[in-house]
Coordinates of C-alpha atoms in Angstrom, one line a residue:
M1 CA 103.2 59.9 147.5
S2 CA 100.8 62.6 148.7
T3 CA 98.1 60.0 148.8
F4 CA 99.8 58.5 151.9
H5 CA 100.4 60.2 155.2
F6 CA 103.6 59.2 156.9
V7 CA 104.7 62.2 159.0
L8 CA 103.4 65.6 160.1
K9 CA 105.0 68.1 157.8
K10 CA 105.5 71.0 160.1
D11 CA 106.4 69.0 163.2
T12 CA 108.9 67.0 161.2
M13 CA 110.7 70.1 160.0
D14 CA 110.6 71.6 163.5
M15 CA 112.1 68.3 164.9
L16 CA 115.0 68.4 162.3
H17 CA 115.7 72.1 163.1
S18 CA 115.7 71.2 166.9
V19 CA 118.1 68.3 166.4
Y20 CA 120.7 70.6 164.7
Q21 CA 120.1 73.4 167.1
S22 CA 120.8 71.1 170.1
Q23 CA 123.4 69.0 168.4
D24 CA 121.6 65.9 169.7
F25 CA 122.3 63.2 167.1
E26 CA 122.2 60.2 169.4
N27 CA 118.5 59.3 169.4
P28 CA 118.3 56.2 167.2
S29 CA 114.5 56.5 166.6
I30 CA 114.8 60.0 165.3
K31 CA 117.9 59.3 163.2
C32 CA 116.1 56.3 161.6
K33 CA 113.1 58.4 160.7
F34 CA 115.2 61.1 159.1
F35 CA 117.5 58.7 157.2
A36 CA 114.4 57.0 155.8
L37 CA 113.1 60.4 154.7
F38 CA 116.4 61.3 153.2
A39 CA 116.2 58.0 151.2
L40 CA 112.8 58.9 149.8
G41 CA 113.9 62.5 149.1
Q42 CA 116.9 61.3 147.1
V43 CA 115.1 58.8 145.0
Y44 CA 112.3 61.2 144.1
S45 CA 114.6 64.1 143.3
T46 CA 117.0 62.1 141.1
P47 CA 116.1 63.0 137.5
Y48 CA 116.1 60.6 134.5
G49 CA 119.5 59.5 133.4
S50 CA 121.4 61.6 135.9
S51 CA 122.5 58.8 138.2
D52 CA 125.5 56.6 137.2
A53 CA 125.5 54.7 140.5
P54 CA 125.0 50.9 140.2
Y55 CA 122.2 51.0 142.8
V56 CA 119.0 52.9 143.4
P57 CA 119.4 56.5 144.7
G58 CA 118.7 56.7 148.4
S59 CA 119.9 53.1 149.1
D60 CA 122.7 54.3 151.4
Y61 CA 120.3 56.3 153.5
F62 CA 117.9 53.3 153.5
A63 CA 120.6 50.9 154.7
K64 CA 121.6 53.4 157.5
A65 CA 118.0 53.7 158.6
L66 CA 117.6 49.9 158.5
S67 CA 120.6 49.5 160.8
L68 CA 119.0 51.8 163.4
I69 CA 115.4 50.4 163.5
Q70 CA 114.4 48.3 166.5
V71 CA 112.4 45.4 165.2
I72 CA 110.4 44.6 168.3
P73 CA 110.1 47.5 170.7
E74 CA 108.3 46.7 173.9
R75 CA 106.7 50.1 174.0
P76 CA 106.3 51.5 170.5
N77 CA 105.7 55.1 169.7
M78 CA 104.5 57.1 166.7
V79 CA 108.1 57.8 165.5
H80 CA 108.9 54.1 165.3
I81 CA 105.7 53.4 163.3
E82 CA 106.4 56.3 161.0
S83 CA 109.9 54.9 160.4
L84 CA 108.5 51.4 159.5
L85 CA 106.1 53.0 157.1
L86 CA 108.8 55.0 155.4
L87 CA 111.1 51.9 155.1
A88 CA 108.2 49.8 153.7
F89 CA 107.4 52.4 151.1
F90 CA 111.1 52.7 150.0
C91 CA 111.2 48.9 149.5
Q92 CA 109.1 49.4 146.3
F93 CA 112.1 51.1 144.7
L94 CA 114.3 48.1 145.6
N95 CA 111.6 45.7 144.2
R96 CA 111.6 44.0 147.6
F97 CA 107.9 43.4 148.3
H98 CA 108.4 40.6 150.8
S99 CA 110.4 43.0 152.9
A100 CA 107.7 45.7 152.4
Y101 CA 105.0 43.2 153.5
L102 CA 106.9 42.4 156.6
F103 CA 107.5 46.0 157.5
I104 CA 103.8 46.8 157.0
G105 CA 103.0 43.7 159.1
N106 CA 105.2 45.0 162.0
A107 CA 103.7 48.5 161.7
L108 CA 100.2 47.1 161.7
R109 CA 100.8 45.0 164.9
L110 CA 102.5 47.9 166.7
A111 CA 99.6 50.1 165.6
L112 CA 97.2 47.6 167.1
S113 CA 99.1 47.6 170.3
M114 CA 98.8 51.4 170.5
G115 CA 95.1 51.2 169.7
L116 CA 95.3 53.1 166.4
N117 CA 92.4 51.1 165.0
Y118 CA 90.1 52.8 167.6
N119 CA 89.1 56.4 168.1
V120 CA 90.7 58.2 171.1
P121 CA 87.8 59.2 173.5
Q122 CA 87.1 62.9 173.5
S123 CA 87.5 62.8 177.3
Q124 CA 91.2 62.3 176.9
N125 CA 91.5 65.9 175.5
L126 CA 94.1 64.9 172.8
H127 CA 95.2 67.7 170.5
P128 CA 93.4 67.7 167.2
V129 CA 96.7 67.4 165.2
A130 CA 97.8 64.4 167.3
R131 CA 94.3 62.8 166.9
E132 CA 94.3 63.2 163.1
H133 CA 97.9 62.0 162.8
R134 CA 96.9 58.7 164.5
I135 CA 94.0 58.3 162.2
R136 CA 95.9 59.0 159.0
I137 CA 98.9 56.8 160.0
W138 CA 96.4 54.0 160.6
W139 CA 94.8 54.4 157.1
S140 CA 98.2 54.6 155.4
I141 CA 99.1 51.2 157.0
Y142 CA 95.7 49.8 155.9
T143 CA 96.0 51.0 152.3
L144 CA 99.5 49.7 151.8
D145 CA 98.6 46.4 153.3
R146 CA 95.8 46.0 150.8
F147 CA 97.6 47.2 147.7
W148 CA 100.8 45.4 148.3
G149 CA 99.0 42.2 149.4
L150 CA 97.1 42.2 146.1
K151 CA 100.2 42.8 144.0
S152 CA 102.1 40.1 145.8
G153 CA 99.3 37.6 146.2
F154 CA 99.3 37.7 150.1
P155 CA 96.2 37.8 152.3
V156 CA 95.1 41.0 154.1
Q157 CA 96.5 41.2 157.6
I158 CA 93.5 42.7 159.3
H159 CA 89.8 42.5 158.5
D160 CA 87.5 45.5 158.3
K161 CA 85.3 44.3 161.2
W162 CA 88.2 45.0 163.6
I163 CA 88.6 48.7 162.5
H164 CA 86.6 51.3 164.5
V165 CA 88.4 54.5 163.7
D166 CA 87.2 57.6 161.8
L167 CA 88.3 58.3 158.2
P168 CA 90.7 61.2 157.6
S169 CA 89.1 64.6 158.1
G170 CA 88.9 67.3 155.5
L171 CA 88.4 69.8 158.2
A172 CA 91.9 68.9 159.6
S173 CA 93.4 69.6 156.2
E174 CA 91.8 73.0 156.1
T175 CA 92.6 73.9 159.7
Y176 CA 96.2 72.7 159.7
P177 CA 97.4 72.8 156.0
D178 CA 101.0 73.0 157.2
Q179 CA 100.6 69.5 158.8
F180 CA 98.2 67.6 156.5
A181 CA 97.6 67.2 152.8
D182 CA 94.2 67.3 151.3
S183 CA 92.1 64.3 152.4
A184 CA 90.2 63.8 149.2
F185 CA 92.9 61.7 147.6
A186 CA 93.3 59.6 150.8
M187 CA 89.6 59.0 151.1
S188 CA 89.3 57.7 147.6
T189 CA 92.3 55.5 148.0
I190 CA 91.0 54.0 151.2
E191 CA 87.7 53.1 149.6
L192 CA 89.5 51.5 146.7
A193 CA 91.8 49.6 149.2
K194 CA 88.7 48.2 150.8
I195 CA 87.5 46.8 147.5
T196 CA 91.1 45.5 146.9
G197 CA 90.8 43.5 150.1
N198 CA 87.5 42.0 148.9
T199 CA 89.1 41.1 145.5
T200 CA 91.9 39.2 147.3
G201 CA 89.4 37.4 149.6
D202 CA 86.6 36.7 147.2
I203 CA 88.3 36.2 143.8
Y204 CA 91.7 34.7 144.6
C205 CA 91.1 32.9 147.9
Q206 CA 91.1 29.2 147.2
K207 CA 88.4 28.2 149.7
Q208 CA 85.3 26.2 149.5
S209 CA 82.4 28.7 149.1
V210 CA 78.7 28.5 148.7
E211 CA 78.9 31.4 146.3
S212 CA 79.7 30.8 142.6
F213 CA 82.7 32.4 141.1
L214 CA 80.6 34.7 138.9
H215 CA 78.6 35.8 142.0
C216 CA 81.9 36.8 143.6
E217 CA 82.8 38.7 140.3
Q218 CA 79.4 40.4 140.4
K219 CA 79.9 41.6 144.0
V220 CA 83.4 43.0 143.4
L221 CA 82.6 44.7 140.1
T222 CA 79.4 46.2 141.6
Q223 CA 81.6 47.7 144.3
L224 CA 84.1 49.0 141.7
K225 CA 81.2 50.6 139.7
Q226 CA 79.8 52.3 142.8
F227 CA 83.3 53.5 143.8
V228 CA 84.0 55.2 140.4
Q229 CA 80.5 56.7 140.4
S230 CA 81.1 58.3 143.8
L231 CA 84.5 59.9 143.0
P232 CA 84.7 63.6 143.8
E233 CA 85.2 65.9 140.9
Q234 CA 88.9 66.5 141.5
M235 CA 89.5 62.7 141.3
R236 CA 87.9 62.2 137.9
L237 CA 89.7 62.3 134.6
H238 CA 89.1 65.3 132.3
S239 CA 89.8 65.7 128.7
D240 CA 89.6 69.5 128.6
K241 CA 92.2 70.2 131.3
P242 CA 95.3 68.7 132.9
N243 CA 94.7 65.9 135.3
S244 CA 96.5 65.7 138.7
K245 CA 99.1 62.9 139.2
D246 CA 97.0 61.6 142.1
A247 CA 93.9 61.3 140.0
I248 CA 95.8 59.5 137.2
H249 CA 97.4 57.2 139.7
L250 CA 94.0 56.4 141.3
H251 CA 92.5 55.5 138.0
L252 CA 95.5 53.3 137.1
Q253 CA 95.0 51.5 140.4
F254 CA 91.3 51.2 139.8
N255 CA 92.0 49.7 136.3
F256 CA 94.5 47.4 137.9
C257 CA 91.8 46.1 140.3
V258 CA 89.3 45.6 137.5
I259 CA 91.9 43.7 135.5
L260 CA 92.9 41.4 138.4
A261 CA 89.3 40.8 139.2
I262 CA 88.4 39.7 135.7
R263 CA 91.6 38.3 134.4
P264 CA 90.9 34.7 135.5
V265 CA 87.9 34.8 133.1
L266 CA 90.0 36.0 130.3
L267 CA 92.5 33.2 130.9
H268 CA 89.7 30.7 131.1
I269 CA 88.5 31.8 127.6
L270 CA 92.1 31.7 126.3
K271 CA 92.3 28.1 127.6
L272 CA 89.0 27.2 125.8
T273 CA 90.2 28.9 122.6
K274 CA 93.5 27.0 122.8
K275 CA 91.6 23.7 123.1
G276 CA 89.5 24.6 120.1
H277 CA 86.3 24.8 122.0
S278 CA 85.4 28.3 120.7
H279 CA 86.0 27.5 117.0
Q280 CA 87.5 31.0 116.7
S281 CA 84.1 32.5 117.5
T282 CA 82.4 34.0 120.4
D283 CA 79.1 32.2 119.6
T284 CA 79.9 29.2 121.8
I285 CA 81.2 31.3 124.7
S286 CA 78.7 32.5 127.3
P287 CA 77.7 36.1 126.8
V288 CA 78.5 36.8 130.4
L289 CA 82.1 35.6 129.9
V290 CA 82.4 37.7 126.8
T291 CA 81.1 40.8 128.6
L292 CA 83.6 40.3 131.4
S293 CA 86.5 39.7 129.1
E294 CA 85.7 42.8 127.0
A295 CA 85.6 44.9 130.2
C296 CA 89.0 43.5 131.2
I297 CA 90.5 44.3 127.7
H298 CA 89.0 47.8 127.8
S299 CA 90.6 48.4 131.2
A300 CA 94.0 47.3 129.9
R301 CA 93.7 49.6 126.8
H302 CA 92.8 52.5 129.0
S303 CA 95.6 51.8 131.4
F304 CA 98.1 51.5 128.6
A305 CA 97.0 54.8 127.1
L306 CA 97.4 56.5 130.5
C307 CA 100.8 54.9 131.0
V308 CA 102.1 56.0 127.6
D309 CA 100.8 59.5 128.3
E310 CA 102.6 59.6 131.6
W311 CA 105.8 58.3 129.9
T312 CA 105.8 60.9 127.2
R313 CA 105.2 63.6 129.7
G314 CA 107.9 62.3 132.1
S315 CA 105.6 62.7 135.0
F316 CA 106.1 59.6 137.1
A317 CA 108.7 58.3 139.6
I318 CA 111.6 57.0 137.6
Y319 CA 112.6 54.3 140.1
G320 CA 109.1 53.5 141.3
Y321 CA 107.2 50.2 141.1
A322 CA 103.6 51.4 140.4
F323 CA 104.0 52.6 136.9
P324 CA 105.9 49.5 135.5
A325 CA 103.3 47.3 137.3
Y326 CA 100.3 49.0 135.7
L327 CA 102.0 48.9 132.3
F328 CA 102.9 45.2 132.7
S329 CA 99.5 44.1 133.9
A330 CA 97.9 45.9 130.9
A331 CA 100.4 44.4 128.5
L332 CA 99.6 40.9 129.6
V333 CA 95.9 41.4 129.0
L334 CA 96.6 42.9 125.6
V335 CA 98.7 39.9 124.6
V336 CA 95.7 37.7 125.4
S337 CA 93.4 40.0 123.6
S338 CA 95.5 39.6 120.4
L339 CA 94.9 35.9 120.6
L340 CA 91.2 35.9 121.1
P341 CA 88.4 36.4 118.5
L342 CA 86.7 38.8 120.9
G343 CA 89.9 40.9 121.2
N344 CA 92.0 42.7 118.6
P345 CA 95.2 41.5 116.9
G346 CA 96.4 45.1 116.9
D347 CA 96.8 45.0 120.7
L348 CA 100.0 43.1 120.1
A349 CA 101.6 46.4 118.9
S350 CA 100.8 47.9 122.3
T351 CA 102.7 45.1 123.9
E352 CA 105.8 46.0 121.9
T353 CA 105.5 49.6 123.1
A354 CA 105.3 48.4 126.7
L355 CA 108.4 46.3 126.1
E356 CA 110.2 49.3 124.8
I357 CA 109.2 51.5 127.8
L358 CA 110.1 48.8 130.3
K359 CA 113.5 48.2 128.6
N360 CA 114.3 51.9 128.8
L361 CA 113.3 52.1 132.5
S362 CA 115.4 49.0 133.3
L363 CA 118.4 50.7 131.7
T364 CA 118.0 53.6 134.1
G365 CA 118.2 51.3 137.1
N366 CA 114.5 50.7 137.8
L367 CA 114.7 47.2 139.4
A368 CA 111.0 46.4 139.0
S369 CA 111.1 47.2 135.3
R370 CA 114.1 44.9 134.9
D371 CA 112.1 42.0 136.2
L372 CA 108.9 42.8 134.4
Y373 CA 110.7 43.4 131.2
D374 CA 112.2 39.9 131.4
H375 CA 108.8 38.4 132.2
L376 CA 107.1 40.1 129.3
T377 CA 110.0 39.2 126.9
R378 CA 109.5 35.6 127.8
V379 CA 105.8 35.9 127.1
R380 CA 106.6 37.3 123.6
Q381 CA 109.2 34.6 123.1
C382 CA 106.6 31.9 123.9
L383 CA 104.3 33.3 121.3
D384 CA 107.1 33.2 118.7
D385 CA 108.4 29.7 119.7
N386 CA 104.9 28.3 119.5
S387 CA 104.0 30.1 116.3
V388 CA 100.9 31.5 117.9
S389 CA 99.1 33.8 115.5
P390 CA 96.8 36.5 116.7
A391 CA 93.1 35.9 116.2
L392 CA 91.7 36.9 112.8
A393 CA 90.6 40.4 112.8
L394 CA 86.8 40.8 112.6
D395 CA 86.4 43.5 109.9
N396 CA 82.7 43.6 110.2
S397 CA 82.0 46.5 112.6
E398 CA 78.7 44.9 113.6
N399 CA 80.6 41.8 114.9
N400 CA 83.8 43.5 116.2
P401 CA 83.3 44.2 119.9
V402 CA 85.7 47.2 119.7
N403 CA 83.9 48.8 116.7
A404 CA 80.5 48.0 118.2
L405 CA 81.1 50.2 121.2
P406 CA 78.9 53.3 121.4
M407 CA 80.9 56.3 120.1
D408 CA 78.6 59.1 121.2
E409 CA 79.3 59.2 124.9
G410 CA 81.7 58.2 127.6
L411 CA 84.9 58.5 125.5
L412 CA 87.9 60.2 126.9
P413 CA 89.7 62.0 124.1
M414 CA 93.4 61.9 124.6
P415 CA 95.1 65.3 124.8
P416 CA 97.7 66.2 122.2
R417 CA 101.1 64.5 122.6
P418 CA 104.5 65.8 121.8
N419 CA 106.1 64.3 118.7
R420 CA 109.0 62.9 120.7
C421 CA 109.5 61.7 124.2
S422 CA 111.3 64.9 125.2
G423 CA 111.7 63.8 128.9
Y424 CA 113.5 60.6 127.8
P425 CA 116.2 61.3 125.2
H426 CA 117.2 57.6 124.8
V427 CA 113.8 56.4 123.7
S428 CA 114.1 54.7 120.3
S429 CA 112.5 56.1 117.2
G430 CA 110.4 53.0 117.0
L431 CA 108.6 53.9 120.2
E432 CA 108.1 57.4 118.9
D433 CA 106.5 56.0 115.8
L434 CA 104.3 53.7 117.8
N435 CA 103.2 56.6 120.0
S436 CA 102.5 58.7 117.0
Q437 CA 100.4 56.0 115.4
L438 CA 98.5 55.3 118.7
F439 CA 97.6 58.8 119.6
E440 CA 97.1 60.4 116.2
S441 CA 94.8 57.7 115.1
N442 CA 91.0 58.0 115.4
V443 CA 90.8 54.9 117.6
P444 CA 88.9 56.0 120.8
Y445 CA 89.8 54.5 124.2
L446 CA 86.8 53.7 126.3
T447 CA 87.4 54.5 129.9
T448 CA 87.0 51.7 132.4
E449 CA 84.2 53.7 134.1
M450 CA 82.2 53.6 130.9
A451 CA 83.1 49.9 130.3
L452 CA 81.3 49.1 133.6
H453 CA 78.2 51.0 132.3
Q454 CA 77.8 49.1 129.1
P455 CA 74.3 47.6 128.8
T456 CA 75.6 44.0 128.8
M457 CA 77.7 44.7 131.9
L458 CA 74.8 46.4 133.7
N459 CA 72.7 43.4 132.9
F460 CA 75.3 41.1 134.5
L461 CA 75.6 43.3 137.6
T462 CA 71.9 43.3 138.2
R463 CA 71.1 39.7 137.5
P464 CA 70.1 37.5 140.4
H465 CA 73.0 35.4 141.4
V466 CA 70.9 32.2 141.4
D467 CA 71.1 32.4 137.6
F468 CA 74.8 31.9 137.6
G469 CA 75.7 28.2 137.1
L470 CA 79.1 28.7 135.5
L471 CA 82.7 28.5 136.5
D472 CA 82.7 26.9 139.9
P473 CA 85.7 28.4 141.8
V474 CA 87.4 25.0 142.0
E475 CA 87.6 24.9 138.2
M476 CA 89.3 28.3 138.2
F477 CA 92.2 27.5 140.5
N478 CA 94.7 26.8 137.8
D479 CA 93.7 30.0 136.1
F480 CA 94.0 31.8 139.4
D481 CA 97.5 30.6 139.8
L482 CA 98.4 31.9 136.3
A483 CA 96.7 35.2 136.9
F484 CA 98.4 35.8 140.2
S485 CA 101.8 34.6 139.2
S486 CA 101.8 37.0 136.3
S487 CA 100.6 39.9 138.5
S488 CA 103.1 39.4 141.3
S489 CA 106.1 38.6 139.2

């Protein structure tokens, strides 16, 4: 949550203190803001397995805040926009992303009416804290609009060409640490959100375009490669020391973007394989498509490894949406990987692990996990009902894309894991065994960053787009629908 700026820390605490000092409890805008904050505070502070309530912790506070919010104020203020952001963010815990999208849309339009997408002229002599607060509120709206739009399959609600406001200032964080969090995480998240908007517009927008589908893929993946290369040191993953939760979340979001950008290609190859066009071999599939599919599979494996690591450490929001969504998107790709000759049948075991984790989360009251568990269960049931067998394993390391990866650089060794999921006492022994096999084996997990630096991928990213004559976007529409329906379920 530290990635997003919703309120000024010190001013908010001072306001709460002032309300109790003056006994002024009648201002609906202030009451709405604090009830929304109480809702987030309760859901984040409720430990695993400690809530017996049939609903998500904080729901009562959320309902109270919702009853106080004015939907269309004629003259909005920052407190009102802060409240809309807080309510939108809490909607993820309720698995209500249509509501979140509407809240963000309202916040966006009210922000536009207040000119938050422009810099305040220096001649107006606005206090630096108020100036930076406007900037960070705007970028929080922008980021949530991009990420939730991608997860739900909705278009972005404002284009970059209409935004003329500065990025968050690191100097403000240093000068006023009691008001603002470090801006490094927000800066990286904003850059990734911009690419997310391009993914929605270029890859999943069903419009007639003069550019080929692979040209759009090339543009988006080039942006993602440049993004990960430019990350500051504190936002990179390290194998020799603990990684911050913000860094892990950023890389999971990055992997999620890579997966969604490439997944239509993977589904296209699955369709060809199902029709028997590939003859259980990659020889008849374009090398470009094989390269893209391998990058998608590697991203899914890396996300899965990060998710299981977070699960065993118990270091994620129990009722949140992000962790189940990342795990679910990775599991879908790994199911497809188990069916393809360029994949690995062993990836199906990872899907079973994902099912076990989602099941345990759903039993705690995580509403998103409940839906995603049902969807993934149906996928597995479809495999069983149709007697679909995973692709034959390619034992020859020279032909196996997984074994053929360079082992001398770019690998992220996973840190030692506990022998049991100590944070989650109800996890079955089967999951513990799978975790043990996964992390005690010598199978390396190529990071998504290195997958985008493989020679075949670099060759694709640097090729002139006039050489691309494959996969017209119109041919991919059915695959798009499948890709997006599985991501937004």
